[in-house]
Structures are given as structure tokens and as C-alpha cells.
PDB file of C-alpha atoms in Angstrom:
ATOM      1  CA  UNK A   1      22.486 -24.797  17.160  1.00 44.00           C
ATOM      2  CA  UNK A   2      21.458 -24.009  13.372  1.00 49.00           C
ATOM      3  CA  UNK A   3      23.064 -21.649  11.002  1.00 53.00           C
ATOM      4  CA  UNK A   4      21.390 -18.154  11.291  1.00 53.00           C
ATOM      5  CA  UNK A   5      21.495 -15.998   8.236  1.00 53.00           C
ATOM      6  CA  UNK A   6      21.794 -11.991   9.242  1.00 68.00           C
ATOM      7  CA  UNK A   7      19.937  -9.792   6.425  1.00 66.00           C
ATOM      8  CA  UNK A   8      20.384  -5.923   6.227  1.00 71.00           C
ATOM      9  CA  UNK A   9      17.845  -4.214   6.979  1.00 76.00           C
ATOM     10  CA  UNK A  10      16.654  -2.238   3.787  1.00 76.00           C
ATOM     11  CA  UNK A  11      13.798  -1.146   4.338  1.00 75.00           C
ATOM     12  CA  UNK A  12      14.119  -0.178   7.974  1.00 76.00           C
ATOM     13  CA  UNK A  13      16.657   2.335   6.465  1.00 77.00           C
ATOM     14  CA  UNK A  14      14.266   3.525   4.134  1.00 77.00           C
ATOM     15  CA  UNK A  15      11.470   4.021   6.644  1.00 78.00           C
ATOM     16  CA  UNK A  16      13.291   4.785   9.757  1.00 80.00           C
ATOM     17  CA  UNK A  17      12.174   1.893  11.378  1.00 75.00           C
ATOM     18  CA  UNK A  18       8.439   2.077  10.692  1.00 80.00           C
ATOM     19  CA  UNK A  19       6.825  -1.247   9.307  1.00 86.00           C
ATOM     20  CA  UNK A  20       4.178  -4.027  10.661  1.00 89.00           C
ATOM     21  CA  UNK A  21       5.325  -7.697  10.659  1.00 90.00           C
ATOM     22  CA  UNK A  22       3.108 -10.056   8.299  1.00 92.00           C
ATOM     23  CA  UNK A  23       4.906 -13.794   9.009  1.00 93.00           C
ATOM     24  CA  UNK A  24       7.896 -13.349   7.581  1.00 93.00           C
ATOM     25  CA  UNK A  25       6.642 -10.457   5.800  1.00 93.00           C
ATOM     26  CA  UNK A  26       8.115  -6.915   6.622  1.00 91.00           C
ATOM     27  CA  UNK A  27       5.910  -4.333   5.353  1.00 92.00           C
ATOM     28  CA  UNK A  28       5.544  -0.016   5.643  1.00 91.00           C
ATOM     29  CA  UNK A  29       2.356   2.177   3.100  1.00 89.00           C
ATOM     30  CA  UNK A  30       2.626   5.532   2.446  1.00 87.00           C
ATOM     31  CA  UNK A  31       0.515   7.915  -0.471  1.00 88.00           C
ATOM     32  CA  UNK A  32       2.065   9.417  -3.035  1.00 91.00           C
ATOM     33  CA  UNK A  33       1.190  12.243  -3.245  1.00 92.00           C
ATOM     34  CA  UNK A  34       0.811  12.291   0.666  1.00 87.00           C
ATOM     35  CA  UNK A  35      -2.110  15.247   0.086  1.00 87.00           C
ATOM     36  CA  UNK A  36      -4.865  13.387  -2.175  1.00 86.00           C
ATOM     37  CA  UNK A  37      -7.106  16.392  -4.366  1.00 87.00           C
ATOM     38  CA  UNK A  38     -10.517  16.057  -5.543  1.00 87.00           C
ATOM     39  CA  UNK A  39     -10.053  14.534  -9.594  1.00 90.00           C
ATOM     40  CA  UNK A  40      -6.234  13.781  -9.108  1.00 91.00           C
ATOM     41  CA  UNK A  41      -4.728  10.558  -9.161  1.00 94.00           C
ATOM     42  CA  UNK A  42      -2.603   9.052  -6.200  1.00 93.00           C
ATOM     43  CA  UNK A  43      -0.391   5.836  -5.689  1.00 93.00           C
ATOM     44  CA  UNK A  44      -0.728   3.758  -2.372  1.00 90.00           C
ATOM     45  CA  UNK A  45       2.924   2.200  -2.269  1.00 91.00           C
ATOM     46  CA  UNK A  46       3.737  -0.848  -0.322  1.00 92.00           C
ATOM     47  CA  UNK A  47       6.961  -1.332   0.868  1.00 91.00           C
ATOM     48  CA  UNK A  48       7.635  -4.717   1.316  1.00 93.00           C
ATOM     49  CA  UNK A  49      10.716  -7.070   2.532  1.00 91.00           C
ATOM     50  CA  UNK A  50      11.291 -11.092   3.147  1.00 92.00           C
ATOM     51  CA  UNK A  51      12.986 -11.814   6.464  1.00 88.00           C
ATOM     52  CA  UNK A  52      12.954 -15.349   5.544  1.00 90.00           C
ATOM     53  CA  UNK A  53      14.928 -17.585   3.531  1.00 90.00           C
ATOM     54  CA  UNK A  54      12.241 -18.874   0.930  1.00 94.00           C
ATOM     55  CA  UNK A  55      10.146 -17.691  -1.903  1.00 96.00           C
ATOM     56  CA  UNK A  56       6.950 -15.803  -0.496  1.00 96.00           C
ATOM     57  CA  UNK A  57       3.928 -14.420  -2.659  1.00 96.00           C
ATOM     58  CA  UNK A  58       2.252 -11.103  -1.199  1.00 95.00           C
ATOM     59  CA  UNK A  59      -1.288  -9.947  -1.707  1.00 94.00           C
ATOM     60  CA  UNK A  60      -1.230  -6.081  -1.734  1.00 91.00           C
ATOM     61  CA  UNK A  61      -5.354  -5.228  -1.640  1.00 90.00           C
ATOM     62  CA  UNK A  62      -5.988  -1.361  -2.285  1.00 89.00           C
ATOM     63  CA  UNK A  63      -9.724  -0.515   0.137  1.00 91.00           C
ATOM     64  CA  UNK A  64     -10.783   2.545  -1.263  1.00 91.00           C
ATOM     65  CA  UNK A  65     -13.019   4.286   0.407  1.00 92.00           C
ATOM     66  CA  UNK A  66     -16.782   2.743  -0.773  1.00 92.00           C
ATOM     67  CA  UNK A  67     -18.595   6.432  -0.657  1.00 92.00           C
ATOM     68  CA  UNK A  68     -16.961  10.098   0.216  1.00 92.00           C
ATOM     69  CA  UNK A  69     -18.309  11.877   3.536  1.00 93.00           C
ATOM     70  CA  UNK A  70     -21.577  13.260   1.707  1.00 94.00           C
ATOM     71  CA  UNK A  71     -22.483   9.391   1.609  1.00 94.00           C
ATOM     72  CA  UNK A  72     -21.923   9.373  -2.538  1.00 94.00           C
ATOM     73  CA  UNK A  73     -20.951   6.188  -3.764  1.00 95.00           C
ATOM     74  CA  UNK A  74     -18.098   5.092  -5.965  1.00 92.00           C
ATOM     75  CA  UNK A  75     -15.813   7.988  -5.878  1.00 94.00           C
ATOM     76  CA  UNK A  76     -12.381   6.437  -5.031  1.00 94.00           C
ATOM     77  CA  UNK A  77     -11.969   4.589  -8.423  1.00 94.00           C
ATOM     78  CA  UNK A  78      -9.072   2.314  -9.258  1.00 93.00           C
ATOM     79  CA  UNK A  79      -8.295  -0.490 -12.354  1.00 89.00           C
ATOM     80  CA  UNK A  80      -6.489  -3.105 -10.072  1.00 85.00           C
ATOM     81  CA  UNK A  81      -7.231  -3.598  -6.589  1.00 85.00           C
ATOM     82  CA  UNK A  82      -5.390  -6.498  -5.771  1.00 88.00           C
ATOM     83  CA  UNK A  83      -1.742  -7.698  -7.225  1.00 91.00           C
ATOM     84  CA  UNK A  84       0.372 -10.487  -6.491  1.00 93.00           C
ATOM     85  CA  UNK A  85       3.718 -10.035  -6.091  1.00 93.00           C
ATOM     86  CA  UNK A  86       6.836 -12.544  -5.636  1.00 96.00           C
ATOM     87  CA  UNK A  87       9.593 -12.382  -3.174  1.00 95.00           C
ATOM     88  CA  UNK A  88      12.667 -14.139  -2.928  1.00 95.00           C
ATOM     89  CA  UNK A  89      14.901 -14.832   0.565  1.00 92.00           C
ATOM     90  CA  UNK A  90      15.827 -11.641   1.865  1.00 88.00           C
ATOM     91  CA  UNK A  91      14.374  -9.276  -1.093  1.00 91.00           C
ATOM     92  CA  UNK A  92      13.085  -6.082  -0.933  1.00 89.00           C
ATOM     93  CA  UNK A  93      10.550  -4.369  -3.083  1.00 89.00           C
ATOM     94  CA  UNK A  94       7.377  -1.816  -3.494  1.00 90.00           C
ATOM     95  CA  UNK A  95       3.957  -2.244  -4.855  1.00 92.00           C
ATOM     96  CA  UNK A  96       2.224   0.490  -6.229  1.00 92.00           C
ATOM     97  CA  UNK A  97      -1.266   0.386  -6.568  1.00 93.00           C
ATOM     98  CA  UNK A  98      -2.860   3.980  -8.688  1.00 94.00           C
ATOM     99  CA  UNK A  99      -5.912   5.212  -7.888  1.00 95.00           C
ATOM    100  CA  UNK A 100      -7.914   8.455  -8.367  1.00 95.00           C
ATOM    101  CA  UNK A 101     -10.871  10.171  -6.798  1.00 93.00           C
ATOM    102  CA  UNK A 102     -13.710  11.863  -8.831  1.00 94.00           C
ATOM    103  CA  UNK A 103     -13.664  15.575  -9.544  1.00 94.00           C
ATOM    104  CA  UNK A 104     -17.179  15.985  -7.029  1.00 93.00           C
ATOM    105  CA  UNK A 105     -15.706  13.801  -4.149  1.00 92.00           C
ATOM    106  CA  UNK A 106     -16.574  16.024  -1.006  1.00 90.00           C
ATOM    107  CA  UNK A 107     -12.964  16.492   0.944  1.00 88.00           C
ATOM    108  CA  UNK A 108     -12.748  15.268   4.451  1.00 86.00           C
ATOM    109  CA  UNK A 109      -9.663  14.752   7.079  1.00 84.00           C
ATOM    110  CA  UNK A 110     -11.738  11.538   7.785  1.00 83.00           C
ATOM    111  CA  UNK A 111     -10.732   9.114   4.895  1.00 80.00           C
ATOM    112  CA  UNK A 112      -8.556   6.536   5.623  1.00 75.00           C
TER     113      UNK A 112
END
């Protein structure tokens, strides 16, 4: 039988236990702030850990909403919407990917 290697955990003690499984990829988002205002900027953070043993590279992609409920376009604005990030064996990290949403973007409890 092989050698297994036994990590901690980090980032289920940071979430509680809340995360989805990507390969080898552990991952849990959140907002910051977790209420989002009309012409206020927000973070989407990625938490991210490597259960494996080897080097991984993660694509964090931020999908912003294309148009608000009122059906006007380009209202969730961001500068990067993609970033590459580097993990080695075991590590744990965040991503965090600013965006902001125009001053006239109608509010809605149905973004997501």
C-alpha cells in the first residue's frame, strides 16, 4: 500500500465545511460586501485549497450579470474577469476578483 499524505484542513475551518470539489481542487465564494448597492464596488473572493501533492493552476472567471432586471445592458462592470492563480501541494489561498455595478442598475433579489 502507498504512502498517504494527511493535509489539515484549512479551509474547511474557515468555511465550516462548505466548499465544491474541482479535481483536486477544494474551493468555497462568498461577496464582500455580502449586500451589493447600486454604484458601489464589491469583491467576489474565491477560496481555494490543493488536496493534492503537485503544482495546480486555477482559473477563477468572475460572470457578471450581462444586463440588470430592467433588461439594461452592461451594468455589472469589472477590469479583470479571469486570473490565473498557482498552487502548490497542500496550499491554501483566495482570489479576489473587484467589481462594481453602475449607479442606475435597477436592484433585484434575482441576481446571481
Amino acid at each position: 500500500m502507498g504512502d498517504s499524505v494527511n493535509y489539515p484542513d484549512v479551509l474547511g475551518a474557515i468555511t465550516g465545511g462548505a466548499r465544491v470539489n474541482i479535481g483536486v481542487i477544494q474551493a468555497a465564494v462568498a461577496l464582500r460586501p455580502r449586500v451589493i448597492w447600486a454604484g458601489r464596488a464589491f469583491e467576489g473572493i474565491v477560496l481555494l485549497q490543493n488536496a493534492s501533492d503537485v503544482d495546480v493552476d486555477v482559473i477563477a472567471t468572475l460572470k457578471l450579470p450581462e444586463q440588470d432586471v430592467k433588461k439594461q445592458r452592461e451594468r455589472f462592470v469589472t477590469k479583470s474577469k479571469r486570473l490565473l492563480v498557482g498552487l502548490k501541494p497542500a496550499e491554501v489561498g483566495y482570489v479576489a476578483l473587484p467589481a462594481m455595478t453602475l449607479a442606475d442598475a435597477a436592484p433585484s433579489d434575482l441576481y446571481r
